[in-house]
């Protein structure tokens, strides 16, 4: 029997990093690059997948959506982030306690860390690289906003990828999703994961708690407490078997 392992899936924006407000500019750049139009209609992005966001942007600007156009938009988004890396580095930051928590969990042989994010994979790698966090997560087993429109579907994809790489299955009892929005909570529970919500984004602890995660934290500054919380969530699940 393989040794127990915990798969930790991190949301990126407002959970691990603050991108410094460059996101709106990147959507405008990408829309102009692929359609010649400028952003006239804002859309909600928090907790959503890139596929859902881009589809809505195109529809709001009266552009017919196709897989080919979506792919072109994703490429343009990645290019826009590269151009804005210096601005992101200057204005943005890794959130308080993140580096310490990633380091502590990364030192454990029974933990695999990756990402579950609405971003595309190139943008995910780029954002974490800007702040020196890329070495802590296994991007190969992550799930990204171009994989599926529904964020909940990304959980099973990450579990499947992790199972293929690490030679053991991952399910709800040994997968923890950490995010900052009610959408993260919904995605985790519908997709098959336990959820720790952190009030480091635009939702306070009360709003997150109402969504029903296993645990709500104000932030990630207490390294030992966060590590205990991640492991306790799956330990408690194991006891439910």
mmCIF file of C-alpha atoms in Angstrom:
data_model
loop_
_atom_site.group_PDB
_atom_site.id
_atom_site.type_symbol
_atom_site.label_atom_id
_atom_site.label_comp_id
_atom_site.label_asym_id
_atom_site.label_seq_id
_atom_site.Cartn_x
_atom_site.Cartn_y
_atom_site.Cartn_z
ATOM 1 C CA UNK A 1 0.000 0.000 0.000
ATOM 2 C CA UNK A 2 1.343 3.448 -0.895
ATOM 3 C CA UNK A 3 2.063 5.934 1.873
ATOM 4 C CA UNK A 4 -0.632 8.555 2.555
ATOM 5 C CA UNK A 5 -0.173 11.835 0.715
ATOM 6 C CA UNK A 6 -2.038 15.120 0.687
ATOM 7 C CA UNK A 7 -2.582 17.049 -2.538
ATOM 8 C CA UNK A 8 -2.736 20.787 -1.826
ATOM 9 C CA UNK A 9 -4.226 22.866 -4.632
ATOM 10 C CA UNK A 10 -3.576 26.601 -4.317
ATOM 11 C CA UNK A 11 -5.597 29.326 -5.916
ATOM 12 C CA UNK A 12 -3.181 32.051 -7.083
ATOM 13 C CA UNK A 13 -4.696 35.539 -7.184
ATOM 14 C CA UNK A 14 -5.416 36.998 -3.729
ATOM 15 C CA UNK A 15 -4.529 33.670 -2.118
ATOM 16 C CA UNK A 16 -0.812 33.495 -2.925
ATOM 17 C CA UNK A 17 -0.165 36.826 -4.631
ATOM 18 C CA UNK A 18 -1.439 40.301 -5.386
ATOM 19 C CA UNK A 19 -0.689 40.931 -9.076
ATOM 20 C CA UNK A 20 -0.603 44.684 -8.605
ATOM 21 C CA UNK A 21 -3.710 45.507 -10.590
ATOM 22 C CA UNK A 22 -2.343 44.557 -14.006
ATOM 23 C CA UNK A 23 -5.112 42.104 -14.875
ATOM 24 C CA UNK A 24 -7.573 44.609 -16.344
ATOM 25 C CA UNK A 25 -4.897 45.935 -18.694
ATOM 26 C CA UNK A 26 -4.079 42.436 -19.926
ATOM 27 C CA UNK A 27 -7.673 41.741 -20.937
ATOM 28 C CA UNK A 28 -7.834 45.031 -22.837
ATOM 29 C CA UNK A 29 -4.523 44.213 -24.560
ATOM 30 C CA UNK A 30 -5.677 40.717 -25.523
ATOM 31 C CA UNK A 31 -9.079 41.833 -26.769
ATOM 32 C CA UNK A 32 -7.473 44.492 -28.943
ATOM 33 C CA UNK A 33 -4.838 42.061 -30.215
ATOM 34 C CA UNK A 34 -7.354 39.478 -31.412
ATOM 35 C CA UNK A 35 -10.347 41.620 -32.417
ATOM 36 C CA UNK A 36 -9.121 45.202 -32.787
ATOM 37 C CA UNK A 37 -11.620 46.311 -30.114
ATOM 38 C CA UNK A 38 -11.031 47.896 -26.717
ATOM 39 C CA UNK A 39 -12.609 46.821 -23.443
ATOM 40 C CA UNK A 40 -15.866 48.710 -22.989
ATOM 41 C CA UNK A 41 -17.639 46.258 -20.689
ATOM 42 C CA UNK A 42 -16.107 44.964 -17.452
ATOM 43 C CA UNK A 43 -16.846 41.381 -16.358
ATOM 44 C CA UNK A 44 -16.502 39.626 -13.025
ATOM 45 C CA UNK A 45 -13.237 37.665 -12.786
ATOM 46 C CA UNK A 46 -12.890 36.586 -9.127
ATOM 47 C CA UNK A 47 -13.057 32.824 -8.685
ATOM 48 C CA UNK A 48 -13.839 32.162 -12.358
ATOM 49 C CA UNK A 49 -11.960 30.326 -15.066
ATOM 50 C CA UNK A 50 -10.242 32.077 -17.937
ATOM 51 C CA UNK A 51 -12.438 30.218 -20.394
ATOM 52 C CA UNK A 52 -15.598 31.580 -18.756
ATOM 53 C CA UNK A 53 -14.175 35.095 -18.427
ATOM 54 C CA UNK A 54 -12.910 35.351 -21.994
ATOM 55 C CA UNK A 55 -16.123 33.901 -23.399
ATOM 56 C CA UNK A 56 -18.129 36.561 -21.558
ATOM 57 C CA UNK A 57 -15.758 39.342 -22.671
ATOM 58 C CA UNK A 58 -16.120 38.339 -26.307
ATOM 59 C CA UNK A 59 -19.893 38.043 -26.072
ATOM 60 C CA UNK A 60 -20.160 41.408 -24.290
ATOM 61 C CA UNK A 61 -18.261 42.997 -27.162
ATOM 62 C CA UNK A 62 -20.430 41.290 -29.785
ATOM 63 C CA UNK A 63 -17.722 38.951 -31.021
ATOM 64 C CA UNK A 64 -18.615 35.421 -32.105
ATOM 65 C CA UNK A 65 -16.878 32.902 -29.862
ATOM 66 C CA UNK A 66 -14.915 29.991 -31.320
ATOM 67 C CA UNK A 67 -12.268 27.647 -29.969
ATOM 68 C CA UNK A 68 -9.755 29.182 -32.341
ATOM 69 C CA UNK A 69 -10.492 32.693 -31.108
ATOM 70 C CA UNK A 70 -10.323 31.574 -27.480
ATOM 71 C CA UNK A 71 -6.905 30.020 -28.085
ATOM 72 C CA UNK A 72 -5.694 33.241 -29.719
ATOM 73 C CA UNK A 73 -6.997 35.238 -26.760
ATOM 74 C CA UNK A 74 -5.126 33.002 -24.297
ATOM 75 C CA UNK A 75 -1.878 33.492 -26.207
ATOM 76 C CA UNK A 76 -2.418 37.253 -26.235
ATOM 77 C CA UNK A 77 -3.076 37.220 -22.490
ATOM 78 C CA UNK A 78 0.209 35.418 -21.845
ATOM 79 C CA UNK A 79 2.045 37.930 -24.019
ATOM 80 C CA UNK A 80 0.390 40.803 -22.157
ATOM 81 C CA UNK A 81 1.542 39.468 -18.792
ATOM 82 C CA UNK A 82 5.117 39.098 -20.028
ATOM 83 C CA UNK A 83 5.099 42.738 -21.111
ATOM 84 C CA UNK A 84 3.772 43.751 -17.684
ATOM 85 C CA UNK A 85 6.035 41.593 -15.509
ATOM 86 C CA UNK A 86 8.113 44.568 -14.383
ATOM 87 C CA UNK A 87 4.976 46.484 -13.401
ATOM 88 C CA UNK A 88 3.622 43.462 -11.561
ATOM 89 C CA UNK A 89 6.911 43.064 -9.698
ATOM 90 C CA UNK A 90 6.863 46.731 -8.719
ATOM 91 C CA UNK A 91 3.215 47.018 -7.724
ATOM 92 C CA UNK A 92 2.397 43.473 -6.647
ATOM 93 C CA UNK A 93 3.649 41.108 -3.957
ATOM 94 C CA UNK A 94 3.553 37.640 -2.543
ATOM 95 C CA UNK A 95 1.022 37.798 0.265
ATOM 96 C CA UNK A 96 2.152 37.734 3.869
ATOM 97 C CA UNK A 97 3.203 34.296 5.092
ATOM 98 C CA UNK A 98 2.911 32.602 1.707
ATOM 99 C CA UNK A 99 6.586 31.868 1.153
ATOM 100 C CA UNK A 100 6.939 30.425 4.638
ATOM 101 C CA UNK A 101 3.879 28.181 4.285
ATOM 102 C CA UNK A 102 4.911 26.929 0.844
ATOM 103 C CA UNK A 103 8.386 26.194 2.178
ATOM 104 C CA UNK A 104 7.107 24.324 5.227
ATOM 105 C CA UNK A 105 4.692 22.187 3.221
ATOM 106 C CA UNK A 106 7.304 21.648 0.519
ATOM 107 C CA UNK A 107 9.650 20.070 3.054
ATOM 108 C CA UNK A 108 7.107 17.351 3.833
ATOM 109 C CA UNK A 109 7.391 14.120 1.804
ATOM 110 C CA UNK A 110 3.676 13.458 2.345
ATOM 111 C CA UNK A 111 2.513 16.665 0.615
ATOM 112 C CA UNK A 112 2.236 17.519 -3.089
ATOM 113 C CA UNK A 113 1.598 21.197 -3.849
ATOM 114 C CA UNK A 114 0.127 22.469 -7.082
ATOM 115 C CA UNK A 115 -2.334 25.076 -8.311
ATOM 116 C CA UNK A 116 -6.001 25.153 -9.162
ATOM 117 C CA UNK A 117 -6.560 28.484 -10.829
ATOM 118 C CA UNK A 118 -8.628 30.369 -13.307
ATOM 119 C CA UNK A 119 -5.428 31.546 -15.004
ATOM 120 C CA UNK A 120 -3.893 29.898 -18.043
ATOM 121 C CA UNK A 121 -0.856 27.732 -17.339
ATOM 122 C CA UNK A 122 1.685 30.195 -18.858
ATOM 123 C CA UNK A 123 0.226 33.074 -16.850
ATOM 124 C CA UNK A 124 0.189 30.940 -13.682
ATOM 125 C CA UNK A 125 3.857 30.084 -14.098
ATOM 126 C CA UNK A 126 4.656 33.706 -14.907
ATOM 127 C CA UNK A 127 2.845 35.162 -11.914
ATOM 128 C CA UNK A 128 4.506 32.840 -9.410
ATOM 129 C CA UNK A 129 7.907 33.243 -11.064
ATOM 130 C CA UNK A 130 7.737 37.034 -10.745
ATOM 131 C CA UNK A 131 7.574 36.615 -6.976
ATOM 132 C CA UNK A 132 9.973 33.677 -6.718
ATOM 133 C CA UNK A 133 7.349 31.104 -5.761
ATOM 134 C CA UNK A 134 7.492 28.824 -8.796
ATOM 135 C CA UNK A 135 9.775 26.182 -7.265
ATOM 136 C CA UNK A 136 7.283 25.289 -4.542
ATOM 137 C CA UNK A 137 4.521 23.917 -6.775
ATOM 138 C CA UNK A 138 4.308 21.135 -9.329
ATOM 139 C CA UNK A 139 2.736 22.822 -12.341
ATOM 140 C CA UNK A 140 2.491 19.509 -14.223
ATOM 141 C CA UNK A 141 -0.326 18.311 -11.981
ATOM 142 C CA UNK A 142 -2.160 21.617 -11.720
ATOM 143 C CA UNK A 143 -5.473 22.512 -13.342
ATOM 144 C CA UNK A 144 -5.994 25.745 -15.225
ATOM 145 C CA UNK A 145 -8.667 28.081 -16.461
ATOM 146 C CA UNK A 146 -8.401 26.854 -20.036
ATOM 147 C CA UNK A 147 -8.989 23.225 -19.058
ATOM 148 C CA UNK A 148 -12.699 23.701 -18.413
ATOM 149 C CA UNK A 149 -15.212 26.521 -18.034
ATOM 150 C CA UNK A 150 -16.466 25.173 -14.697
ATOM 151 C CA UNK A 151 -13.944 25.575 -11.896
ATOM 152 C CA UNK A 152 -15.308 22.520 -10.066
ATOM 153 C CA UNK A 153 -14.287 20.284 -12.979
ATOM 154 C CA UNK A 154 -10.670 21.328 -12.479
ATOM 155 C CA UNK A 155 -10.406 19.418 -9.189
ATOM 156 C CA UNK A 156 -10.777 16.008 -10.798
ATOM 157 C CA UNK A 157 -8.337 16.991 -13.545
ATOM 158 C CA UNK A 158 -5.684 17.911 -10.970
ATOM 159 C CA UNK A 159 -6.323 14.700 -9.045
ATOM 160 C CA UNK A 160 -6.020 12.648 -12.231
ATOM 161 C CA UNK A 161 -2.764 14.361 -13.204
ATOM 162 C CA UNK A 162 -1.337 13.915 -9.715
ATOM 163 C CA UNK A 163 -2.341 10.253 -9.686
ATOM 164 C CA UNK A 164 -0.585 9.680 -12.995
ATOM 165 C CA UNK A 165 2.624 11.308 -11.826
ATOM 166 C CA UNK A 166 2.787 10.090 -8.237
ATOM 167 C CA UNK A 167 1.348 6.605 -8.680
ATOM 168 C CA UNK A 168 -1.508 6.832 -6.220
ATOM 169 C CA UNK A 169 -5.071 8.043 -6.291
ATOM 170 C CA UNK A 170 -6.284 11.303 -4.784
ATOM 171 C CA UNK A 171 -9.844 11.965 -3.696
ATOM 172 C CA UNK A 172 -11.852 14.217 -1.435
ATOM 173 C CA UNK A 173 -10.276 12.788 1.699
ATOM 174 C CA UNK A 174 -6.708 13.687 0.722
ATOM 175 C CA UNK A 175 -7.138 16.785 -1.457
ATOM 176 C CA UNK A 176 -7.201 20.299 0.006
ATOM 177 C CA UNK A 177 -8.115 23.352 -2.038
ATOM 178 C CA UNK A 178 -7.043 26.720 -0.620
ATOM 179 C CA UNK A 179 -8.742 29.800 -2.033
ATOM 180 C CA UNK A 180 -10.187 33.209 -1.241
ATOM 181 C CA UNK A 181 -13.660 33.219 -2.827
ATOM 182 C CA UNK A 182 -16.997 31.452 -2.352
ATOM 183 C CA UNK A 183 -16.464 30.100 -5.872
ATOM 184 C CA UNK A 184 -13.339 28.317 -4.621
ATOM 185 C CA UNK A 185 -15.383 26.731 -1.840
ATOM 186 C CA UNK A 186 -18.083 25.622 -4.259
ATOM 187 C CA UNK A 187 -15.535 24.278 -6.719
ATOM 188 C CA UNK A 188 -13.723 22.305 -4.047
ATOM 189 C CA UNK A 189 -16.823 20.668 -2.625
ATOM 190 C CA UNK A 190 -18.497 19.976 -5.957
ATOM 191 C CA UNK A 191 -15.236 18.786 -7.470
ATOM 192 C CA UNK A 192 -14.189 16.505 -4.629
ATOM 193 C CA UNK A 193 -11.855 18.295 -2.203
ATOM 194 C CA UNK A 194 -11.774 19.707 1.292
ATOM 195 C CA UNK A 195 -11.539 23.493 1.372
ATOM 196 C CA UNK A 196 -9.648 26.051 3.436
ATOM 197 C CA UNK A 197 -10.826 29.576 2.689
ATOM 198 C CA UNK A 198 -8.570 32.552 3.398
ATOM 199 C CA UNK A 199 -9.885 36.100 3.806
ATOM 200 C CA UNK A 200 -7.029 37.694 1.874
ATOM 201 C CA UNK A 201 -9.067 38.768 -1.135
ATOM 202 C CA UNK A 202 -12.293 40.723 -1.555
ATOM 203 C CA UNK A 203 -14.405 38.469 0.688
ATOM 204 C CA UNK A 204 -14.289 38.723 4.456
ATOM 205 C CA UNK A 205 -14.290 35.755 6.803
ATOM 206 C CA UNK A 206 -18.060 35.899 7.389
ATOM 207 C CA UNK A 207 -18.845 35.699 3.668
ATOM 208 C CA UNK A 208 -16.429 32.816 3.223
ATOM 209 C CA UNK A 209 -17.751 30.972 6.268
ATOM 210 C CA UNK A 210 -21.283 31.202 4.880
ATOM 211 C CA UNK A 211 -20.074 29.306 1.806
ATOM 212 C CA UNK A 212 -19.316 26.308 4.038
ATOM 213 C CA UNK A 213 -15.586 25.517 3.840
ATOM 214 C CA UNK A 214 -14.013 23.131 6.341
ATOM 215 C CA UNK A 215 -12.045 26.061 7.765
ATOM 216 C CA UNK A 216 -11.681 29.839 7.351
ATOM 217 C CA UNK A 217 -8.400 31.634 8.057
ATOM 218 C CA UNK A 218 -7.880 35.380 8.147
ATOM 219 C CA UNK A 219 -4.535 34.998 6.348
ATOM 220 C CA UNK A 220 -1.498 32.701 6.014
ATOM 221 C CA UNK A 221 0.842 34.468 8.414
ATOM 222 C CA UNK A 222 0.928 31.785 11.121
ATOM 223 C CA UNK A 223 2.958 29.112 9.342
ATOM 224 C CA UNK A 224 2.545 26.364 11.929
ATOM 225 C CA UNK A 225 -1.191 26.958 12.205
ATOM 226 C CA UNK A 226 -1.661 26.842 8.437
ATOM 227 C CA UNK A 227 0.338 23.621 8.088
ATOM 228 C CA UNK A 228 -1.633 22.070 10.938
ATOM 229 C CA UNK A 229 -4.870 23.186 9.305
ATOM 230 C CA UNK A 230 -3.967 21.652 5.932
ATOM 231 C CA UNK A 231 -3.037 18.336 7.512
ATOM 232 C CA UNK A 232 -5.929 18.392 9.990
ATOM 233 C CA UNK A 233 -8.471 18.733 7.212
ATOM 234 C CA UNK A 234 -7.286 15.521 5.584
ATOM 235 C CA UNK A 235 -6.616 13.761 8.893
ATOM 236 C CA UNK A 236 -10.207 14.479 9.904
ATOM 237 C CA UNK A 237 -11.387 13.147 6.565
ATOM 238 C CA UNK A 238 -9.343 9.984 7.055
ATOM 239 C CA UNK A 239 -11.091 9.459 10.363
ATOM 240 C CA UNK A 240 -14.422 9.532 8.575
ATOM 241 C CA UNK A 241 -13.570 6.449 6.537
#
